Amino acid sequence: MGFAGVLCAQLIAAWREDRRWRRDQEREDKRWEREREKERETRSYEGRQDAYVKIIAAVEAYDWLVYPVVAAVRRIADNPQVLRQDQRDDVWRAREELRHSLGPVNLFASERFNDLLRKTMLPRSRLAMYMSSGSKAPEWTRVKELWDESQTGIKQMRAEMRKDLGLEALPDD
């Protein structure tokens, strides 16, 4: 009888230890899963942040290169002229730099953001193609329409970027 009692006590202790070990293992697995999820979120956040910075930098570079040409078209609106080759080259180079910045953001951003991205980039691309065609003088009304559309798009996109990254909205967003 004593032997059976000791054996039962050992079995119960082993069963309890096994149960405790499984609970500890489950807790550890859940902790590791939370850590992996947090790392994925951090990588995603950092990826979006980096992609957004590249897009904003490319848009700013585009605007800096293209705005002087837009201003020149405005100055000669009464007497339209074909743009000089160096102006057309600046506009085309700005478009190409903008195009090359799109890869990372398409990887990390949501579909909603990608729609805003199209609203921002397509008018800029159309403006660049229109002004760099060289076949005829660009009309100020069309240039202004595309420029204004692209500026509205960047404001909306920047507001969405700031919201996505958890930053305060800017006063003009």
Coordinates of N, CA and C in Angstrom, one line a residue:
M1 N 0.8 -1.2 0.0 CA 0.0 0.0 0.0 C 0.9 1.3 0.0
G2 N 1.9 1.3 0.8 CA 2.8 2.4 0.9 C 3.5 2.7 -0.5
F3 N 3.8 1.6 -1.1 CA 4.5 1.7 -2.4 C 3.5 2.3 -3.5
A4 N 2.3 1.9 -3.4 CA 1.2 2.4 -4.3 C 1.0 3.9 -4.1
G5 N 1.0 4.3 -2.8 CA 0.9 5.7 -2.4 C 2.0 6.6 -3.0
V6 N 3.3 6.0 -2.8 CA 4.4 6.8 -3.3 C 4.4 6.9 -4.8
L7 N 4.0 5.8 -5.5 CA 3.9 5.8 -6.9 C 2.8 6.8 -7.4
C8 N 1.7 6.8 -6.8 CA 0.6 7.7 -7.1 C 1.1 9.1 -6.9
A9 N 1.8 9.4 -5.8 CA 2.3 10.8 -5.5 C 3.2 11.2 -6.6
Q10 N 4.1 10.3 -7.0 CA 5.1 10.6 -8.1 C 4.4 10.9 -9.4
L11 N 3.4 10.1 -9.8 CA 2.6 10.3 -11.0 C 1.9 11.6 -11.0
I12 N 1.3 11.9 -9.8 CA 0.6 13.2 -9.7 C 1.5 14.4 -9.8
A13 N 2.7 14.3 -9.2 CA 3.7 15.3 -9.2 C 4.2 15.5 -10.6
A14 N 4.4 14.4 -11.3 CA 4.9 14.5 -12.7 C 3.9 15.1 -13.6
W15 N 2.6 14.7 -13.4 CA 1.5 15.3 -14.2 C 1.4 16.8 -14.0
R16 N 1.5 17.2 -12.7 CA 1.5 18.6 -12.4 C 2.6 19.4 -13.0
E17 N 3.8 18.8 -12.9 CA 5.0 19.4 -13.5 C 4.9 19.5 -15.0
D18 N 4.4 18.5 -15.6 CA 4.2 18.5 -17.1 C 3.2 19.6 -17.4
R19 N 2.1 19.7 -16.7 CA 1.1 20.8 -16.9 C 1.7 22.2 -16.8
R20 N 2.4 22.3 -15.7 CA 3.1 23.6 -15.4 C 4.1 24.0 -16.6
W21 N 4.8 22.9 -17.0 CA 5.8 23.2 -18.1 C 5.1 23.6 -19.4
R22 N 3.9 22.9 -19.7 CA 3.2 23.3 -20.9 C 2.6 24.7 -20.8
R23 N 2.1 25.1 -19.6 CA 1.6 26.5 -19.4 C 2.7 27.5 -19.6
D24 N 3.9 27.2 -19.0 CA 5.1 28.1 -19.2 C 5.5 28.2 -20.7
Q25 N 5.4 27.0 -21.4 CA 5.8 27.0 -22.8 C 4.8 27.8 -23.6
E26 N 3.5 27.7 -23.3 CA 2.5 28.4 -24.0 C 2.7 29.9 -23.8
R27 N 2.9 30.3 -22.5 CA 3.2 31.7 -22.2 C 4.4 32.2 -23.0
E28 N 5.4 31.4 -23.0 CA 6.7 31.8 -23.7 C 6.4 32.0 -25.2
D29 N 5.6 31.0 -25.8 CA 5.3 31.1 -27.2 C 4.5 32.3 -27.5
K30 N 3.5 32.7 -26.6 CA 2.7 33.9 -26.8 C 3.6 35.1 -26.7
R31 N 4.5 35.1 -25.8 CA 5.4 36.3 -25.6 C 6.3 36.5 -26.9
W32 N 6.8 35.3 -27.4 CA 7.6 35.4 -28.6 C 6.8 35.9 -29.8
E33 N 5.6 35.4 -29.9 CA 4.7 35.8 -31.0 C 4.4 37.3 -30.9
R34 N 4.2 37.8 -29.7 CA 4.0 39.3 -29.5 C 5.2 40.1 -29.9
E35 N 6.4 39.6 -29.6 CA 7.6 40.2 -29.9 C 7.8 40.2 -31.4
R36 N 7.5 39.1 -32.1 CA 7.6 39.0 -33.6 C 6.6 40.0 -34.2
E37 N 5.4 40.1 -33.7 CA 4.4 41.0 -34.2 C 4.9 42.4 -34.1
K38 N 5.4 42.7 -32.9 CA 5.9 44.1 -32.7 C 7.0 44.4 -33.6
E39 N 7.9 43.5 -33.8 CA 9.1 43.7 -34.8 C 8.5 43.9 -36.2
R40 N 7.5 43.1 -36.6 CA 6.9 43.3 -37.9 C 6.3 44.7 -38.1
E41 N 5.6 45.1 -37.0 CA 4.9 46.4 -37.1 C 6.0 47.5 -37.1
T42 N 7.1 47.3 -36.4 CA 8.2 48.3 -36.4 C 8.8 48.4 -37.8
R43 N 9.1 47.2 -38.4 CA 9.7 47.2 -39.7 C 8.7 47.9 -40.7
S44 N 7.4 47.6 -40.6 CA 6.4 48.1 -41.5 C 6.4 49.6 -41.3
Y45 N 6.4 50.1 -40.1 CA 6.3 51.5 -39.8 C 7.6 52.2 -40.4
E46 N 8.7 51.6 -40.1 CA 10.0 52.2 -40.6 C 10.1 52.2 -42.1
G47 N 9.5 51.1 -42.7 CA 9.5 51.0 -44.2 C 8.6 52.1 -44.7
R48 N 7.4 52.3 -44.2 CA 6.5 53.3 -44.6 C 7.1 54.7 -44.4
Q49 N 7.7 54.9 -43.3 CA 8.4 56.2 -43.0 C 9.5 56.5 -44.0
D50 N 10.3 55.6 -44.3 CA 11.4 55.8 -45.2 C 10.8 56.0 -46.6
A51 N 9.8 55.2 -47.0 CA 9.2 55.4 -48.3 C 8.5 56.8 -48.5
Y52 N 7.8 57.2 -47.4 CA 7.2 58.5 -47.4 C 8.2 59.6 -47.5
V53 N 9.3 59.5 -46.8 CA 10.4 60.5 -46.9 C 10.9 60.6 -48.3
K54 N 11.1 59.5 -48.9 CA 11.6 59.5 -50.3 C 10.6 60.1 -51.3
I55 N 9.3 59.8 -51.1 CA 8.3 60.4 -52.0 C 8.3 61.9 -51.8
I56 N 8.2 62.4 -50.5 CA 8.2 63.8 -50.2 C 9.4 64.5 -50.8
A57 N 10.6 63.9 -50.6 CA 11.8 64.5 -51.2 C 11.8 64.5 -52.7
A58 N 11.2 63.5 -53.3 CA 11.1 63.5 -54.8 C 10.1 64.5 -55.3
V59 N 9.0 64.7 -54.6 CA 8.0 65.7 -55.0 C 8.6 67.1 -54.8
E60 N 9.3 67.3 -53.7 CA 9.9 68.6 -53.5 C 10.9 68.9 -54.6
A61 N 11.7 67.9 -54.9 CA 12.7 68.1 -55.9 C 12.1 68.4 -57.3
Y62 N 11.0 67.7 -57.6 CA 10.2 67.9 -58.8 C 9.7 69.4 -58.8
D63 N 9.1 69.8 -57.7 CA 8.5 71.1 -57.6 C 9.6 72.2 -57.8
W64 N 10.8 72.0 -57.2 CA 11.9 72.9 -57.3 C 12.4 73.0 -58.7
L65 N 12.4 71.9 -59.4 CA 12.9 71.9 -60.8 C 11.8 72.5 -61.8
V66 N 10.6 72.1 -61.5 CA 9.5 72.4 -62.5 C 8.9 73.8 -62.3
Y67 N 8.9 74.3 -61.1 CA 8.2 75.6 -60.8 C 8.8 76.7 -61.6
P68 N 10.1 76.9 -61.8 CA 10.6 77.9 -62.6 C 10.1 77.9 -64.1
V69 N 10.0 76.7 -64.6 CA 9.4 76.5 -65.9 C 8.0 76.9 -65.9
V70 N 7.2 76.5 -64.9 CA 5.8 76.9 -64.8 C 5.7 78.4 -64.8
A71 N 6.6 79.1 -64.0 CA 6.6 80.5 -63.9 C 6.9 81.2 -65.2
A72 N 7.8 80.5 -66.0 CA 8.2 81.1 -67.3 C 7.0 81.0 -68.2
V73 N 6.3 79.9 -68.2 CA 5.1 79.7 -69.0 C 4.0 80.8 -68.6
R74 N 3.9 81.1 -67.4 CA 3.0 82.1 -66.9 C 3.4 83.5 -67.5
R75 N 4.7 83.8 -67.4 CA 5.2 85.1 -67.9 C 5.0 85.3 -69.4
I76 N 5.0 84.2 -70.1 CA 4.9 84.3 -71.6 C 3.5 83.9 -72.0
A77 N 2.5 83.9 -71.1 CA 1.1 83.4 -71.4 C 0.5 84.2 -72.5
D78 N 0.8 85.5 -72.6 CA 0.2 86.3 -73.7 C 0.8 86.1 -75.0
N79 N 2.1 85.6 -75.0 CA 2.8 85.3 -76.2 C 3.5 83.9 -76.1
P80 N 2.7 82.8 -76.1 CA 3.2 81.5 -75.9 C 4.4 81.1 -76.8
Q81 N 5.4 80.5 -76.2 CA 6.6 80.1 -77.0 C 6.9 78.7 -76.6
V82 N 7.6 78.0 -77.5 CA 8.0 76.6 -77.2 C 9.1 76.8 -76.2
L83 N 9.1 75.9 -75.2 CA 10.2 76.0 -74.1 C 11.5 75.6 -74.7
R84 N 12.6 76.2 -74.1 CA 13.9 75.9 -74.4 C 14.2 74.5 -74.1
Q85 N 15.2 73.9 -74.8 CA 15.6 72.5 -74.6 C 16.0 72.3 -73.1
D86 N 16.8 73.2 -72.5 CA 17.2 73.0 -71.1 C 16.0 73.0 -70.2
Q87 N 15.0 73.8 -70.4 CA 13.8 73.7 -69.6 C 13.1 72.4 -69.8
R88 N 12.9 72.0 -71.0 CA 12.3 70.7 -71.2 C 13.1 69.5 -70.6
D89 N 14.4 69.6 -70.6 CA 15.2 68.6 -70.0 C 15.0 68.6 -68.5
D90 N 15.0 69.8 -67.9 CA 14.8 69.9 -66.4 C 13.4 69.2 -66.0
V91 N 12.4 69.5 -66.8 CA 11.1 69.0 -66.5 C 11.1 67.5 -66.6
W92 N 11.7 67.0 -67.7 CA 11.7 65.5 -67.9 C 12.6 64.8 -66.8
R93 N 13.7 65.4 -66.5 CA 14.5 64.8 -65.4 C 13.8 64.7 -64.1
A94 N 13.0 65.8 -63.8 CA 12.2 65.8 -62.6 C 11.2 64.7 -62.6
R95 N 10.6 64.5 -63.7 CA 9.6 63.4 -63.8 C 10.2 62.1 -63.6
E96 N 11.4 61.8 -64.2 CA 12.1 60.6 -64.0 C 12.5 60.3 -62.6
E97 N 13.0 61.3 -61.9 CA 13.4 61.2 -60.5 C 12.1 60.8 -59.7
L98 N 11.0 61.5 -60.0 CA 9.8 61.2 -59.3 C 9.3 59.7 -59.5
R99 N 9.4 59.3 -60.7 CA 9.0 57.9 -61.1 C 9.9 56.9 -60.3
H100 N 11.2 57.1 -60.2 CA 12.1 56.2 -59.5 C 11.8 56.1 -58.0
S101 N 11.1 57.1 -57.5 CA 10.9 57.1 -56.0 C 9.7 56.2 -55.6
L102 N 8.9 55.7 -56.6 CA 7.7 55.1 -56.3 C 7.8 53.6 -55.8
G103 N 8.9 53.0 -56.0 CA 9.0 51.5 -55.6 C 8.7 51.2 -54.2
P104 N 9.4 51.8 -53.2 CA 9.2 51.5 -51.8 C 7.9 51.8 -51.3
V105 N 7.3 52.9 -51.7 CA 6.0 53.3 -51.2 C 4.9 52.3 -51.7
N106 N 5.0 51.8 -52.9 CA 4.1 50.8 -53.4 C 4.2 49.5 -52.6
L107 N 5.3 49.2 -52.1 CA 5.5 48.0 -51.3 C 4.9 48.1 -49.9
F108 N 5.0 49.3 -49.3 CA 4.6 49.4 -47.9 C 3.3 50.1 -47.6
A109 N 2.8 50.9 -48.6 CA 1.6 51.7 -48.3 C 0.3 50.9 -48.6
S110 N -0.8 51.4 -48.0 CA -2.1 50.8 -48.2 C -2.6 51.2 -49.6
E111 N -3.7 50.5 -49.9 CA -4.3 50.8 -51.2 C -4.9 52.2 -51.2
R112 N -5.5 52.6 -50.1 CA -6.0 53.9 -50.0 C -4.9 55.0 -50.2
F113 N -3.8 54.7 -49.6 CA -2.7 55.7 -49.8 C -2.2 55.6 -51.3
N114 N -2.2 54.5 -51.9 CA -1.7 54.4 -53.3 C -2.7 55.2 -54.2
D115 N -4.0 55.2 -53.9 CA -4.9 56.0 -54.6 C -4.5 57.5 -54.5
L116 N -4.2 58.0 -53.3 CA -3.8 59.4 -53.2 C -2.4 59.6 -53.9
L117 N -1.6 58.6 -53.9 CA -0.3 58.7 -54.6 C -0.6 59.0 -56.1
R118 N -1.5 58.2 -56.7 CA -1.8 58.4 -58.1 C -2.4 59.8 -58.3
K119 N -3.2 60.3 -57.4 CA -3.8 61.7 -57.6 C -2.7 62.7 -57.5
T120 N -1.6 62.4 -56.9 CA -0.5 63.4 -56.8 C 0.5 63.2 -57.9
M121 N 0.8 62.0 -58.3 CA 1.8 61.8 -59.3 C 1.4 61.9 -60.7
L122 N 0.2 61.5 -61.0 CA -0.3 61.5 -62.4 C -0.4 62.9 -63.0
P123 N -0.9 63.9 -62.2 CA -0.9 65.3 -62.7 C 0.5 65.8 -63.0
R124 N 1.5 65.4 -62.1 CA 2.9 65.8 -62.3 C 3.4 65.2 -63.5
S125 N 3.1 63.9 -63.7 CA 3.6 63.3 -64.9 C 3.0 63.9 -66.2
R126 N 1.7 64.1 -66.2 CA 1.0 64.7 -67.3 C 1.6 66.1 -67.6
L127 N 1.9 66.9 -66.5 CA 2.4 68.2 -66.7 C 3.8 68.1 -67.3
A128 N 4.6 67.2 -66.8 CA 6.0 67.0 -67.4 C 5.9 66.6 -68.9
M129 N 5.0 65.7 -69.2 CA 4.9 65.3 -70.6 C 4.4 66.4 -71.5
Y130 N 3.4 67.2 -71.0 CA 2.9 68.3 -71.7 C 3.9 69.4 -72.0
M131 N 4.7 69.7 -71.0 CA 5.6 70.8 -71.1 C 6.9 70.4 -71.8
S132 N 7.2 69.1 -71.8 CA 8.5 68.7 -72.4 C 8.3 68.1 -73.8
S133 N 7.1 68.2 -74.4 CA 6.8 67.6 -75.7 C 7.6 68.4 -76.8
G134 N 7.7 69.7 -76.6 CA 8.5 70.5 -77.6 C 7.8 70.7 -78.9
S135 N 6.7 70.1 -79.2 CA 6.1 70.3 -80.5 C 5.3 71.6 -80.6
K136 N 4.8 72.1 -79.4 CA 4.1 73.4 -79.4 C 4.3 74.1 -78.1
A137 N 3.9 75.3 -78.1 CA 4.1 76.1 -76.8 C 3.0 75.7 -75.8
P138 N 3.4 75.4 -74.6 CA 2.4 75.0 -73.6 C 1.4 76.2 -73.3
E139 N 0.2 75.9 -73.1 CA -0.8 76.9 -72.8 C -0.9 77.1 -71.3
W140 N -0.9 78.3 -70.8 CA -0.9 78.6 -69.4 C -2.1 78.0 -68.7
T141 N -3.3 78.0 -69.3 CA -4.4 77.5 -68.6 C -4.3 76.0 -68.3
R142 N -3.7 75.2 -69.2 CA -3.5 73.8 -69.0 C -2.4 73.6 -68.0
V143 N -1.3 74.3 -68.1 CA -0.2 74.2 -67.1 C -0.7 74.5 -65.7
K144 N -1.5 75.6 -65.6 CA -2.0 76.0 -64.3 C -2.9 74.9 -63.7
E145 N -3.8 74.3 -64.6 CA -4.7 73.3 -64.1 C -3.9 72.1 -63.6
L146 N -3.0 71.6 -64.3 CA -2.2 70.5 -63.9 C -1.3 70.8 -62.7
W147 N -0.8 71.9 -62.6 CA 0.0 72.3 -61.4 C -0.8 72.4 -60.2
D148 N -2.0 73.0 -60.3 CA -2.9 73.1 -59.1 C -3.4 71.8 -58.7
E149 N -3.7 70.9 -59.6 CA -4.1 69.6 -59.3 C -3.0 68.8 -58.6
S150 N -1.8 69.0 -59.0 CA -0.7 68.2 -58.3 C -0.5 68.8 -56.9
Q151 N -0.6 70.1 -56.7 CA -0.4 70.7 -55.4 C -1.5 70.3 -54.4
T152 N -2.7 70.2 -54.9 CA -3.8 69.7 -54.1 C -3.6 68.2 -53.7
G153 N -3.1 67.4 -54.6 CA -2.8 66.0 -54.4 C -1.7 65.8 -53.3
I154 N -0.7 66.6 -53.3 CA 0.4 66.5 -52.4 C -0.1 66.9 -51.0
K155 N -0.9 67.9 -50.9 CA -1.5 68.2 -49.5 C -2.3 67.1 -48.9
Q156 N -3.1 66.5 -49.8 CA -3.9 65.3 -49.3 C -3.0 64.2 -48.9
M157 N -2.0 63.9 -49.8 CA -1.1 62.8 -49.5 C -0.3 63.0 -48.3
R158 N 0.2 64.2 -48.1 CA 1.0 64.5 -46.9 C 0.2 64.4 -45.6
A159 N -1.1 64.8 -45.7 CA -2.0 64.6 -44.5 C -2.2 63.2 -44.2
E160 N -2.3 62.3 -45.2 CA -2.5 60.9 -45.0 C -1.2 60.3 -44.5
M161 N -0.1 60.7 -45.0 CA 1.2 60.2 -44.5 C 1.3 60.5 -43.0
R162 N 1.1 61.7 -42.6 CA 1.2 62.1 -41.2 C 0.2 61.4 -40.3
K163 N -1.0 61.2 -40.8 CA -2.0 60.4 -40.1 C -1.5 58.9 -39.9
D164 N -1.0 58.3 -41.0 CA -0.5 57.0 -40.9 C 0.6 56.8 -40.0
L165 N 1.5 57.8 -39.9 CA 2.7 57.7 -39.0 C 2.4 58.2 -37.6
G166 N 1.1 58.6 -37.4 CA 0.8 59.0 -36.0 C 1.3 60.4 -35.6
L167 N 1.5 61.2 -36.6 CA 2.0 62.6 -36.4 C 0.9 63.6 -36.4
E168 N 1.1 64.7 -35.8 CA 0.1 65.8 -35.9 C -0.1 66.3 -37.3
A169 N -1.3 66.7 -37.6 CA -1.6 67.3 -38.9 C -1.1 68.7 -38.9
L170 N -0.6 69.1 -40.1 CA -0.1 70.5 -40.3 C -1.3 71.4 -40.4
P171 N -1.2 72.7 -40.1 CA -2.3 73.6 -40.2 C -3.0 73.7 -41.6
D172 N -2.2 73.5 -42.6 CA -2.8 73.6 -44.0 C -3.2 72.3 -44.5
D173 N -3.2 71.2 -43.7 CA -3.6 69.9 -44.2 C -5.1 69.7 -44.1

